[in-house]
PDB file of C-alpha atoms in Angstrom:
ATOM      1  CA  UNK B 628     106.552  79.336  48.000  1.00  0.00           C
ATOM      2  CA  UNK B 629     102.997  78.733  46.556  1.00  0.00           C
ATOM      3  CA  UNK B 630     100.440  77.696  49.143  1.00  0.00           C
ATOM      4  CA  UNK B 631      98.807  74.342  48.844  1.00  0.00           C
ATOM      5  CA  UNK B 632      95.830  75.007  50.999  1.00  0.00           C
ATOM      6  CA  UNK B 633      92.499  76.614  50.089  1.00  0.00           C
ATOM      7  CA  UNK B 634      92.131  80.374  50.189  1.00  0.00           C
ATOM      8  CA  UNK B 635      90.877  81.821  53.506  1.00  0.00           C
ATOM      9  CA  UNK B 636      88.227  84.625  53.097  1.00  0.00           C
ATOM     10  CA  UNK B 637      85.545  86.156  55.188  1.00  0.00           C
ATOM     11  CA  UNK B 638      82.199  84.717  55.784  1.00  0.00           C
ATOM     12  CA  UNK B 639      80.622  87.520  53.739  1.00  0.00           C
ATOM     13  CA  UNK B 640      82.912  86.669  50.812  1.00  0.00           C
ATOM     14  CA  UNK B 641      82.183  82.920  51.093  1.00  0.00           C
ATOM     15  CA  UNK B 642      78.459  83.825  51.019  1.00  0.00           C
ATOM     16  CA  UNK B 643      78.884  85.659  47.802  1.00  0.00           C
ATOM     17  CA  UNK B 644      80.853  82.817  46.296  1.00  0.00           C
ATOM     18  CA  UNK B 645      78.423  80.238  47.358  1.00  0.00           C
ATOM     19  CA  UNK B 646      75.747  82.297  45.572  1.00  0.00           C
ATOM     20  CA  UNK B 647      77.639  81.442  42.415  1.00  0.00           C
ATOM     21  CA  UNK B 648      77.297  77.822  43.021  1.00  0.00           C
ATOM     22  CA  UNK B 649      73.573  78.063  42.099  1.00  0.00           C
ATOM     23  CA  UNK B 650      73.219  78.292  38.180  1.00  0.00           C
ATOM     24  CA  UNK B 651      69.627  79.095  38.787  1.00  0.00           C
ATOM     25  CA  UNK B 652      70.558  82.413  40.290  1.00  0.00           C
ATOM     26  CA  UNK B 653      73.648  83.329  38.161  1.00  0.00           C
ATOM     27  CA  UNK B 654      74.057  81.717  34.626  1.00  0.00           C
ATOM     28  CA  UNK B 655      77.443  80.526  33.377  1.00  0.00           C
ATOM     29  CA  UNK B 656      77.671  83.437  30.992  1.00  0.00           C
ATOM     30  CA  UNK B 657      76.966  85.941  33.773  1.00  0.00           C
ATOM     31  CA  UNK B 658      79.475  84.374  36.127  1.00  0.00           C
ATOM     32  CA  UNK B 659      82.214  84.369  33.419  1.00  0.00           C
ATOM     33  CA  UNK B 660      81.582  88.094  32.627  1.00  0.00           C
ATOM     34  CA  UNK B 661      81.834  88.921  36.491  1.00  0.00           C
ATOM     35  CA  UNK B 662      84.920  86.863  36.803  1.00  0.00           C
ATOM     36  CA  UNK B 663      86.700  88.443  33.821  1.00  0.00           C
ATOM     37  CA  UNK B 664      85.632  91.901  35.032  1.00  0.00           C
ATOM     38  CA  UNK B 665      86.839  91.317  38.516  1.00  0.00           C
ATOM     39  CA  UNK B 666      90.313  90.354  37.324  1.00  0.00           C
ATOM     40  CA  UNK B 667      90.284  93.196  34.806  1.00  0.00           C
ATOM     41  CA  UNK B 668      89.478  95.742  37.393  1.00  0.00           C
ATOM     42  CA  UNK B 669      92.056  94.441  39.869  1.00  0.00           C
ATOM     43  CA  UNK B 670      94.721  94.337  37.209  1.00  0.00           C
ATOM     44  CA  UNK B 671      93.673  97.900  36.171  1.00  0.00           C
ATOM     45  CA  UNK B 672      92.992  96.899  32.508  1.00  0.00           C
ATOM     46  CA  UNK B 673      92.234  99.741  30.281  1.00  0.00           C
ATOM     47  CA  UNK B 674      88.476 100.421  29.856  1.00  0.00           C
ATOM     48  CA  UNK B 675      87.354  98.018  32.517  1.00  0.00           C
ATOM     49  CA  UNK B 676      85.555  99.444  35.536  1.00  0.00           C
ATOM     50  CA  UNK B 677      83.334  98.139  38.352  1.00  0.00           C
ATOM     51  CA  UNK B 678      80.301 100.039  36.985  1.00  0.00           C
ATOM     52  CA  UNK B 679      80.913  98.543  33.503  1.00  0.00           C
ATOM     53  CA  UNK B 680      81.084  95.081  34.660  1.00  0.00           C
ATOM     54  CA  UNK B 681      78.007  95.201  36.886  1.00  0.00           C
ATOM     55  CA  UNK B 682      76.129  96.987  34.003  1.00  0.00           C
ATOM     56  CA  UNK B 683      76.978  94.434  31.437  1.00  0.00           C
ATOM     57  CA  UNK B 684      74.418  93.033  29.160  1.00  0.00           C
ATOM     58  CA  UNK B 685      75.394  89.630  30.197  1.00  0.00           C
ATOM     59  CA  UNK B 686      74.103  90.288  33.785  1.00  0.00           C
ATOM     60  CA  UNK B 687      70.580  91.647  32.712  1.00  0.00           C
ATOM     61  CA  UNK B 688      69.007  88.621  34.249  1.00  0.00           C
ATOM     62  CA  UNK B 689      70.802  88.860  37.542  1.00  0.00           C
ATOM     63  CA  UNK B 690      69.713  91.100  40.415  1.00  0.00           C
ATOM     64  CA  UNK B 691      72.000  94.099  41.313  1.00  0.00           C
ATOM     65  CA  UNK B 692      72.367  92.790  44.719  1.00  0.00           C
ATOM     66  CA  UNK B 693      73.575  89.309  43.544  1.00  0.00           C
ATOM     67  CA  UNK B 694      75.871  90.624  40.948  1.00  0.00           C
ATOM     68  CA  UNK B 695      77.378  93.028  43.453  1.00  0.00           C
ATOM     69  CA  UNK B 696      77.788  90.314  46.099  1.00  0.00           C
ATOM     70  CA  UNK B 697      79.449  87.871  43.655  1.00  0.00           C
ATOM     71  CA  UNK B 698      81.716  90.649  42.233  1.00  0.00           C
ATOM     72  CA  UNK B 699      82.851  91.722  45.636  1.00  0.00           C
ATOM     73  CA  UNK B 700      83.421  88.084  46.765  1.00  0.00           C
ATOM     74  CA  UNK B 701      85.453  87.333  43.728  1.00  0.00           C
ATOM     75  CA  UNK B 702      87.724  90.402  44.216  1.00  0.00           C
ATOM     76  CA  UNK B 703      88.316  89.563  47.801  1.00  0.00           C
ATOM     77  CA  UNK B 704      89.011  85.786  46.868  1.00  0.00           C
ATOM     78  CA  UNK B 705      91.437  86.859  44.219  1.00  0.00           C
ATOM     79  CA  UNK B 706      93.372  89.305  46.361  1.00  0.00           C
ATOM     80  CA  UNK B 707      93.684  86.946  49.169  1.00  0.00           C
ATOM     81  CA  UNK B 708      94.878  84.147  46.830  1.00  0.00           C
ATOM     82  CA  UNK B 709      97.594  86.460  45.436  1.00  0.00           C
ATOM     83  CA  UNK B 710      98.469  87.756  48.861  1.00  0.00           C
ATOM     84  CA  UNK B 711      98.893  84.171  50.119  1.00  0.00           C
ATOM     85  CA  UNK B 712     100.804  83.189  46.967  1.00  0.00           C
ATOM     86  CA  UNK B 713      98.229  80.351  46.505  1.00  0.00           C
ATOM     87  CA  UNK B 714      98.731  77.899  43.718  1.00  0.00           C
ATOM     88  CA  UNK B 715      96.165  77.717  40.832  1.00  0.00           C
ATOM     89  CA  UNK B 716      95.132  74.334  42.071  1.00  0.00           C
ATOM     90  CA  UNK B 717      94.522  75.614  45.443  1.00  0.00           C
ATOM     91  CA  UNK B 718      92.450  78.473  44.122  1.00  0.00           C
ATOM     92  CA  UNK B 719      90.255  75.846  42.131  1.00  0.00           C
ATOM     93  CA  UNK B 720      89.927  73.607  45.129  1.00  0.00           C
ATOM     94  CA  UNK B 721      88.751  76.374  47.342  1.00  0.00           C
ATOM     95  CA  UNK B 722      86.040  77.445  44.947  1.00  0.00           C
ATOM     96  CA  UNK B 723      84.814  73.902  44.475  1.00  0.00           C
ATOM     97  CA  UNK B 724      84.714  73.434  48.259  1.00  0.00           C
ATOM     98  CA  UNK B 725      82.556  76.482  48.408  1.00  0.00           C
ATOM     99  CA  UNK B 726      79.999  74.949  46.045  1.00  0.00           C
ATOM    100  CA  UNK B 727      81.031  76.206  42.580  1.00  0.00           C
ATOM    101  CA  UNK B 728      80.997  73.807  39.613  1.00  0.00           C
ATOM    102  CA  UNK B 729      84.269  72.631  38.217  1.00  0.00           C
ATOM    103  CA  UNK B 730      83.641  74.464  35.104  1.00  0.00           C
ATOM    104  CA  UNK B 731      83.296  77.730  37.007  1.00  0.00           C
ATOM    105  CA  UNK B 732      86.313  76.981  39.187  1.00  0.00           C
ATOM    106  CA  UNK B 733      88.287  76.245  35.948  1.00  0.00           C
ATOM    107  CA  UNK B 734      87.312  79.604  34.564  1.00  0.00           C
ATOM    108  CA  UNK B 735      88.737  81.393  37.594  1.00  0.00           C
ATOM    109  CA  UNK B 736      91.836  79.391  37.689  1.00  0.00           C
ATOM    110  CA  UNK B 737      92.593  80.184  33.989  1.00  0.00           C
ATOM    111  CA  UNK B 738      92.145  83.851  34.685  1.00  0.00           C
ATOM    112  CA  UNK B 739      94.262  83.594  37.790  1.00  0.00           C
ATOM    113  CA  UNK B 740      97.183  81.925  36.023  1.00  0.00           C
ATOM    114  CA  UNK B 741      97.203  84.724  33.433  1.00  0.00           C
ATOM    115  CA  UNK B 742      96.899  87.598  35.924  1.00  0.00           C
ATOM    116  CA  UNK B 743      98.741  86.459  39.001  1.00  0.00           C
ATOM    117  CA  UNK B 744     102.032  87.977  38.241  1.00  0.00           C
ATOM    118  CA  UNK B 745     100.519  91.499  37.386  1.00  0.00           C
ATOM    119  CA  UNK B 746      98.298  91.380  40.468  1.00  0.00           C
ATOM    120  CA  UNK B 747     101.243  90.303  42.672  1.00  0.00           C
ATOM    121  CA  UNK B 748     103.230  93.355  41.591  1.00  0.00           C
ATOM    122  CA  UNK B 749     100.187  95.700  42.062  1.00  0.00           C
ATOM    123  CA  UNK B 750      99.638  94.274  45.383  1.00  0.00           C
ATOM    124  CA  UNK B 751     103.276  94.826  46.497  1.00  0.00           C
ATOM    125  CA  UNK B 752     103.101  98.420  45.325  1.00  0.00           C
ATOM    126  CA  UNK B 753      99.946  99.030  47.181  1.00  0.00           C
ATOM    127  CA  UNK B 754     101.051  97.349  50.257  1.00  0.00           C
ATOM    128  CA  UNK B 755     104.049  99.919  50.566  1.00  0.00           C
ATOM    129  CA  UNK B 756     101.584 102.755  51.127  1.00  0.00           C
ATOM    130  CA  UNK B 757      99.414 101.136  53.646  1.00  0.00           C
ATOM    131  CA  UNK B 758      99.421 102.503  57.132  1.00  0.00           C
ATOM    132  CA  UNK B 759      99.594 100.561  60.327  1.00  0.00           C
ATOM    133  CA  UNK B 760      97.967 100.894  63.762  1.00  0.00           C
ATOM    134  CA  UNK B 761     100.201 102.236  66.423  1.00  0.00           C
ATOM    135  CA  UNK B 762      97.920 102.852  69.294  1.00  0.00           C
ATOM    136  CA  UNK B 763      94.291 102.270  70.428  1.00  0.00           C
ATOM    137  CA  UNK B 764      92.305 104.459  72.738  1.00  0.00           C
ATOM    138  CA  UNK B 765      88.787 103.699  74.106  1.00  0.00           C
ATOM    139  CA  UNK B 766      86.288 104.954  76.482  1.00  0.00           C
ATOM    140  CA  UNK B 767      82.816 103.545  77.848  1.00  0.00           C
ATOM    141  CA  UNK B 768      79.764 105.600  78.021  1.00  0.00           C
ATOM    142  CA  UNK B 769      76.153 104.933  78.789  1.00  0.00           C
ATOM    143  CA  UNK B 770      73.223 105.883  76.645  1.00  0.00           C
ATOM    144  CA  UNK B 771      69.954 106.523  78.588  1.00  0.00           C
ATOM    145  CA  UNK B 772      66.974 105.055  76.875  1.00  0.00           C
ATOM    146  CA  UNK B 773      63.334 105.182  77.882  1.00  0.00           C
ATOM    147  CA  UNK B 774      61.078 102.082  77.681  1.00  0.00           C
ATOM    148  CA  UNK B 775      57.804 100.996  79.049  1.00  0.00           C
ATOM    149  CA  UNK B 776      59.438  99.796  82.217  1.00  0.00           C
ATOM    150  CA  UNK B 777      61.412 102.902  82.661  1.00  0.00           C
ATOM    151  CA  UNK B 778      65.023 104.249  81.840  1.00  0.00           C
ATOM    152  CA  UNK B 779      67.736 101.866  80.928  1.00  0.00           C
ATOM    153  CA  UNK B 780      71.477 102.547  80.501  1.00  0.00           C
ATOM    154  CA  UNK B 781      72.845 101.047  77.298  1.00  0.00           C
ATOM    155  CA  UNK B 782      76.743 100.781  77.252  1.00  0.00           C
ATOM    156  CA  UNK B 783      78.447 102.125  74.205  1.00  0.00           C
ATOM    157  CA  UNK B 784      82.161 102.063  73.460  1.00  0.00           C
ATOM    158  CA  UNK B 785      84.144 104.928  71.732  1.00  0.00           C
ATOM    159  CA  UNK B 786      87.065 103.486  69.965  1.00  0.00           C
ATOM    160  CA  UNK B 787      90.026 105.582  68.325  1.00  0.00           C
ATOM    161  CA  UNK B 788      92.634 103.768  66.286  1.00  0.00           C
ATOM    162  CA  UNK B 789      95.796 105.866  65.772  1.00  0.00           C
ATOM    163  CA  UNK B 790      97.545 104.917  62.555  1.00  0.00           C
ATOM    164  CA  UNK B 791     100.715 105.940  60.926  1.00  0.00           C
ATOM    165  CA  UNK B 792     101.471 106.206  57.171  1.00  0.00           C
ATOM    166  CA  UNK B 793     104.909 105.010  55.876  1.00  0.00           C
ATOM    167  CA  UNK B 794     105.867 108.722  55.859  1.00  0.00           C
ATOM    168  CA  UNK B 795     105.140 109.033  59.417  1.00  0.00           C
ATOM    169  CA  UNK B 796     101.875 110.979  59.136  1.00  0.00           C
ATOM    170  CA  UNK B 797      99.416 110.143  61.940  1.00  0.00           C
ATOM    171  CA  UNK B 798      95.760 109.696  61.461  1.00  0.00           C
ATOM    172  CA  UNK B 799      92.815 108.748  63.685  1.00  0.00           C
ATOM    173  CA  UNK B 800      90.105 106.358  62.849  1.00  0.00           C
ATOM    174  CA  UNK B 801      87.184 106.733  65.238  1.00  0.00           C
ATOM    175  CA  UNK B 802      83.997 104.707  65.625  1.00  0.00           C
ATOM    176  CA  UNK B 803      81.390 103.570  68.221  1.00  0.00           C
ATOM    177  CA  UNK B 804      80.455 100.043  68.922  1.00  0.00           C
ATOM    178  CA  UNK B 805      78.209  98.074  71.266  1.00  0.00           C
ATOM    179  CA  UNK B 806      79.688  95.339  73.459  1.00  0.00           C
ATOM    180  CA  UNK B 807      78.418  92.573  71.079  1.00  0.00           C
ATOM    181  CA  UNK B 808      79.988  94.437  68.181  1.00  0.00           C
ATOM    182  CA  UNK B 809      83.325  94.592  69.895  1.00  0.00           C
ATOM    183  CA  UNK B 810      83.103  90.925  70.769  1.00  0.00           C
ATOM    184  CA  UNK B 811      82.316  90.081  67.166  1.00  0.00           C
ATOM    185  CA  UNK B 812      85.272  92.171  66.109  1.00  0.00           C
ATOM    186  CA  UNK B 813      87.598  90.390  68.601  1.00  0.00           C
ATOM    187  CA  UNK B 814      86.394  87.098  67.215  1.00  0.00           C
ATOM    188  CA  UNK B 815      87.337  88.076  63.759  1.00  0.00           C
ATOM    189  CA  UNK B 816      90.682  89.318  64.689  1.00  0.00           C
ATOM    190  CA  UNK B 817      91.508  86.058  66.492  1.00  0.00           C
ATOM    191  CA  UNK B 818      90.393  84.228  63.329  1.00  0.00           C
ATOM    192  CA  UNK B 819      92.751  86.447  61.301  1.00  0.00           C
ATOM    193  CA  UNK B 820      95.564  85.864  63.787  1.00  0.00           C
ATOM    194  CA  UNK B 821      95.067  82.182  63.685  1.00  0.00           C
ATOM    195  CA  UNK B 822      95.110  82.097  59.886  1.00  0.00           C
ATOM    196  CA  UNK B 823      98.481  84.095  59.905  1.00  0.00           C
ATOM    197  CA  UNK B 824      99.946  81.743  62.501  1.00  0.00           C
ATOM    198  CA  UNK B 825      98.868  78.795  60.455  1.00  0.00           C
ATOM    199  CA  UNK B 826     100.525  80.379  57.387  1.00  0.00           C
ATOM    200  CA  UNK B 827     103.769  80.991  59.331  1.00  0.00           C
ATOM    201  CA  UNK B 828     103.553  77.321  60.451  1.00  0.00           C
ATOM    202  CA  UNK B 829     103.250  76.105  56.839  1.00  0.00           C
ATOM    203  CA  UNK B 830     106.027  78.275  55.830  1.00  0.00           C
ATOM    204  CA  UNK B 831     108.173  76.963  58.687  1.00  0.00           C
ATOM    205  CA  UNK B 832     107.435  73.403  57.673  1.00  0.00           C
ATOM    206  CA  UNK B 833     105.294  73.079  60.640  1.00  0.00           C
ATOM    207  CA  UNK B 834     108.291  72.306  62.828  1.00  0.00           C
ATOM    208  CA  UNK B 835     108.066  75.389  65.225  1.00  0.00           C
ATOM    209  CA  UNK B 836     107.171  74.786  68.882  1.00  0.00           C
ATOM    210  CA  UNK B 837     107.437  76.277  72.178  1.00  0.00           C
ATOM    211  CA  UNK B 838     105.493  78.794  74.285  1.00  0.00           C
ATOM    212  CA  UNK B 839     105.141  82.508  74.336  1.00  0.00           C
ATOM    213  CA  UNK B 840     106.996  84.596  76.828  1.00  0.00           C
TER     214      UNK B 840
END
């Protein structure tokens, strides 16, 4: 069932899309070139590459940083729209809400209609090969830092995510983070969980209720 609500993306992706709302920063021609390129790369169209898109003559007046931000944001938006089975109307509404002109939103909607089936098939194939998190390990250490007022002990967390591929192969993903970074990550995970719960509620007709055991 196609979703009726706007596509949900990260703050970073929203920022890249809002950038496209300013024709002074990115021209209509440049926007169209990036949009066509994003769909082409995602759909694995022959001869279309990210480097080719970002190096296009149509983007000669756009900074590399702005072009990259818009390209990445559009790719994220497109993938999330396909993943959520969003309608073309919802895709357009979401872009307008982010500040894009009706003409630019229409450009994306037209491309989305043409490429959606192909992208859905590719996404389904890709999804089969993705791994999943099966366990998490962590430990807390303290870094000793010298300052003008003496030594301070700065907490640092070591995180290990254990993942399993569909074939059963186990892999570790390790990283370090500060308390603030972990709190930011937790906030984003809660946002993602809330979005999923919201989608489930829509699919269920909003009729589910009850507590958690």
